[in-house]
């Protein structure tokens, strides 16, 4: 059987729960396999958490969120 020809990103909705936990607790979470070019709507969690003051960093490994949210925000979650 041939190896798959495409790489798939992990489920952004599932990863968002852990990423938000980092924002609530001030910890750090790396969502391995999450890709910035994924078409999933819940990928916007990265920009939402950054808007709230969390440090977000994309790497080849995935998305890392560090630190507690430091400011309030008004987010459009309609998309």
Coordinates of N, CA, C and O in Angstrom, one line a residue:
X1 N 0.8 -1.2 0.0 CA 0.0 0.0 0.0 C 0.9 1.2 0.0 O 1.8 1.4 0.8
X2 N 0.6 2.2 -0.9 CA 1.4 3.4 -1.0 C 1.1 4.4 0.2 O 0.0 4.4 0.7
X3 N 2.1 5.1 0.5 CA 1.9 6.1 1.6 C 1.1 7.3 1.1 O 1.0 7.6 -0.1
X4 N 0.3 7.9 2.0 CA -0.5 9.0 1.5 C 0.3 10.1 0.9 O 1.4 10.4 1.4
X5 N -0.2 10.8 -0.1 CA 0.5 11.9 -0.7 C 0.3 13.2 -0.1 O 0.8 14.2 -0.6
X6 N -0.6 13.3 0.8 CA -0.9 14.6 1.5 C -0.7 14.5 3.0 O -0.9 13.5 3.6
X7 N -0.4 15.6 3.6 CA -0.3 15.7 5.0 C -1.5 16.4 5.5 O -1.9 17.4 5.0
X8 N -2.1 15.8 6.6 CA -3.3 16.4 7.1 C -3.0 17.0 8.5 O -2.3 16.6 9.2
X9 N -3.8 18.1 8.7 CA -3.7 18.8 9.9 C -4.6 18.2 11.0 O -5.6 17.5 10.6
X10 N -4.3 18.3 12.2 CA -5.1 17.8 13.3 C -6.4 18.6 13.3 O -6.5 19.7 12.7
X11 N -7.4 18.2 14.1 CA -8.7 18.9 14.2 C -8.5 20.1 15.0 O -8.2 20.1 16.2
X12 N -8.8 21.3 14.4 CA -8.6 22.6 15.1 C -9.6 22.8 16.2 O -9.2 23.4 17.2
X13 N -10.8 22.2 16.1 CA -11.7 22.4 17.2 C -11.3 21.7 18.4 O -11.4 22.2 19.5
X14 N -10.7 20.5 18.3 CA -10.2 19.7 19.4 C -9.0 20.4 20.0 O -8.8 20.5 21.2
X15 N -8.1 20.9 19.2 CA -6.9 21.6 19.6 C -7.2 22.9 20.4 O -6.5 23.3 21.3
X16 N -8.3 23.6 20.0 CA -8.7 24.8 20.6 C -8.9 24.7 22.1 O -8.6 25.6 22.8
X17 N -9.5 23.6 22.5 CA -9.7 23.4 23.9 C -8.4 23.4 24.7 O -8.4 24.2 25.7
X18 N -7.4 22.7 24.3 CA -6.1 22.7 25.0 C -5.5 24.1 24.8 O -4.9 24.6 25.8
X19 N -5.6 24.7 23.7 CA -4.9 26.1 23.5 C -5.6 27.1 24.5 O -4.9 27.9 25.0
X20 N -6.9 27.0 24.6 CA -7.6 27.9 25.5 C -7.2 27.6 27.0 O -7.2 28.5 27.8
X21 N -6.9 26.4 27.3 CA -6.5 26.0 28.6 C -5.2 26.7 29.0 O -5.0 27.2 30.1
X22 N -4.3 26.9 28.0 CA -3.1 27.6 28.3 C -3.4 29.1 28.6 O -2.8 29.7 29.4
X23 N -4.3 29.6 27.8 CA -4.7 31.0 28.0 C -5.3 31.3 29.4 O -5.1 32.3 30.1
X24 N -6.1 30.3 29.9 CA -6.8 30.4 31.2 C -5.8 30.2 32.3 O -5.8 30.9 33.3
X25 N -4.9 29.3 32.2 CA -4.0 28.9 33.3 C -2.6 29.6 33.3 O -1.9 29.6 34.2
X26 N -2.3 30.2 32.1 CA -1.0 30.9 32.0 C 0.1 29.9 31.7 O 1.3 30.2 31.7
X27 N -0.3 28.7 31.2 CA 0.7 27.6 30.9 C 1.1 27.7 29.4 O 1.0 28.8 28.8
X28 N 1.6 26.6 28.9 CA 2.0 26.6 27.5 C 1.5 25.3 26.9 O 1.5 24.2 27.6
X29 N 1.0 25.3 25.7 CA 0.5 24.1 25.0 C 1.0 24.2 23.5 O 1.0 25.3 22.9
X30 N 1.5 23.1 23.1 CA 1.9 22.9 21.7 C 0.9 22.0 21.0 O 0.8 20.8 21.4
X31 N 0.2 22.5 20.1 CA -0.8 21.6 19.3 C 0.0 21.1 18.1 O 0.1 21.7 17.0
X32 N 0.6 19.9 18.3 CA 1.4 19.3 17.3 C 0.6 18.9 16.1 O -0.5 18.3 16.2
X33 N 1.1 19.2 14.9 CA 0.4 18.9 13.7 C -0.6 19.9 13.2 O -1.1 19.8 12.1
X34 N -0.9 20.9 14.0 CA -1.8 22.0 13.5 C -1.0 22.9 12.5 O 0.2 23.3 12.8
X35 N -1.5 23.1 11.4 CA -0.8 23.9 10.3 C -1.5 25.2 10.1 O -2.7 25.3 10.0
X36 N -0.7 26.3 9.9 CA -1.3 27.6 9.7 C -2.1 27.7 8.4 O -2.9 28.5 8.2
X37 N -1.8 26.8 7.4 CA -2.4 26.9 6.1 C -3.7 26.0 6.1 O -4.3 25.8 5.0
X38 N -4.1 25.5 7.2 CA -5.3 24.6 7.2 C -6.5 25.4 6.9 O -6.7 26.6 7.4
X39 N -7.5 24.9 6.2 CA -8.7 25.7 5.8 C -9.8 25.6 6.9 O -10.8 26.2 6.8
X40 N -9.5 25.0 8.1 CA -10.5 24.8 9.1 C -10.8 26.2 9.7 O -10.0 27.0 10.0
X41 N -12.1 26.4 9.9 CA -12.6 27.7 10.5 C -12.1 28.0 11.9 O -11.8 29.1 12.2
X42 N -11.9 26.9 12.7 CA -11.5 27.1 14.0 C -10.0 27.4 14.1 O -9.5 27.7 15.3
X43 N -9.3 27.6 13.0 CA -7.9 28.0 13.1 C -7.8 29.4 13.5 O -6.7 29.8 14.0
X44 N -8.9 30.2 13.5 CA -8.9 31.6 13.9 C -8.6 31.7 15.4 O -8.3 32.8 15.9
X45 N -8.6 30.5 16.1 CA -8.3 30.6 17.6 C -7.0 31.2 17.8 O -6.8 31.9 18.8
X46 N -6.0 31.0 16.9 CA -4.7 31.6 17.1 C -4.7 33.1 17.1 O -4.1 33.7 18.0
X47 N -5.4 33.7 16.2 CA -5.5 35.2 16.2 C -6.4 35.7 17.4 O -6.1 36.8 17.9
X48 N -7.4 35.0 17.8 CA -8.2 35.4 18.9 C -7.3 35.4 20.2 O -7.4 36.3 21.0
X49 N -6.6 34.3 20.4 CA -5.7 34.2 21.6 C -4.7 35.3 21.6 O -4.3 35.9 22.6
X50 N -4.1 35.6 20.4 CA -3.1 36.6 20.3 C -3.7 38.0 20.6 O -3.1 38.8 21.3
X51 N -5.0 38.2 20.2 CA -5.6 39.5 20.4 C -5.9 39.7 21.9 O -6.0 40.8 22.4
X52 N -6.0 38.6 22.6 CA -6.2 38.6 24.1 C -4.9 38.7 24.9 O -4.9 38.8 26.1
X53 N -3.8 38.7 24.2 CA -2.5 38.9 24.8 C -1.7 37.7 25.0 O -0.6 37.8 25.6
X54 N -2.1 36.5 24.6 CA -1.3 35.3 24.7 C -0.2 35.4 23.6 O -0.4 35.9 22.5
X55 N 0.9 34.7 23.9 CA 2.0 34.6 22.9 C 1.6 33.4 22.0 O 1.4 32.3 22.6
X56 N 1.6 33.6 20.7 CA 1.3 32.5 19.8 C 2.5 32.4 18.9 O 3.1 33.4 18.5
X57 N 2.9 31.1 18.6 CA 4.0 30.9 17.7 C 3.8 29.7 16.8 O 3.5 28.6 17.3
X58 N 3.8 29.9 15.5 CA 3.7 28.8 14.5 C 5.1 28.3 14.3 O 6.1 29.0 14.1
X59 N 5.2 27.0 14.2 CA 6.5 26.3 13.8 C 6.1 25.1 12.9 O 5.0 24.8 12.7
X60 N 7.2 24.4 12.4 CA 6.9 23.2 11.7 C 6.2 22.2 12.5 O 5.5 21.3 12.0
X61 N 6.4 22.2 13.8 CA 5.7 21.3 14.7 C 4.2 21.5 14.9 O 3.5 20.6 15.2
X62 N 3.8 22.8 14.8 CA 2.4 23.1 15.1 C 2.3 24.5 15.7 O 3.2 25.4 15.5
X63 N 1.3 24.7 16.5 CA 1.0 26.0 17.1 C 1.2 25.9 18.6 O 0.7 25.1 19.2
X64 N 2.0 26.9 19.1 CA 2.3 27.0 20.5 C 1.6 28.2 21.1 O 1.8 29.3 20.5
X65 N 0.9 28.1 22.2 CA 0.3 29.2 22.9 C 0.9 29.2 24.3 O 0.9 28.2 24.9
X66 N 1.4 30.4 24.7 CA 2.0 30.5 26.0 C 1.4 31.7 26.7 O 1.2 32.7 26.1
X67 N 1.3 31.6 28.0 CA 0.9 32.7 28.9 C -0.6 32.9 28.9 O -1.3 32.5 28.1
X68 N -0.9 33.6 30.0 CA -2.3 33.9 30.2 C -2.8 35.1 29.4 O -2.0 35.9 29.0
X69 N -4.0 35.1 29.1 CA -4.6 36.3 28.4 C -4.4 37.5 29.3 O -4.7 37.4 30.5
X70 N -3.9 38.6 28.8 CA -3.6 39.8 29.6 C -4.6 40.9 29.3 O -4.5 42.0 30.0
X71 N -5.5 40.8 28.4 CA -6.4 41.8 28.1 C -7.8 41.3 27.6 O -7.8 40.2 27.1
X72 N -8.8 42.1 27.8 CA -10.1 41.7 27.3 C -10.2 42.0 25.8 O -9.3 42.6 25.3
X73 N -11.2 41.4 25.2 CA -11.3 41.6 23.8 C -12.8 41.4 23.4 O -13.6 40.8 24.1
X74 N -13.1 42.0 22.2 CA -14.4 41.8 21.6 C -14.1 41.1 20.3 O -13.5 41.6 19.4
X75 N -14.6 39.8 20.3 CA -14.3 38.9 19.1 C -15.6 38.6 18.3 O -16.6 38.4 18.9
X76 N -15.4 38.6 17.0 CA -16.5 38.2 16.2 C -16.4 36.7 15.9 O -15.5 36.3 15.2
X77 N -17.2 35.9 16.5 CA -17.1 34.5 16.4 C -18.1 33.9 15.5 O -18.4 32.7 15.5
X78 N -18.7 34.8 14.6 CA -19.7 34.3 13.7 C -19.2 33.5 12.5 O -20.0 32.7 12.0
X79 N -17.9 33.6 12.2 CA -17.4 32.8 11.1 C -17.2 31.3 11.4 O -16.5 30.9 12.1

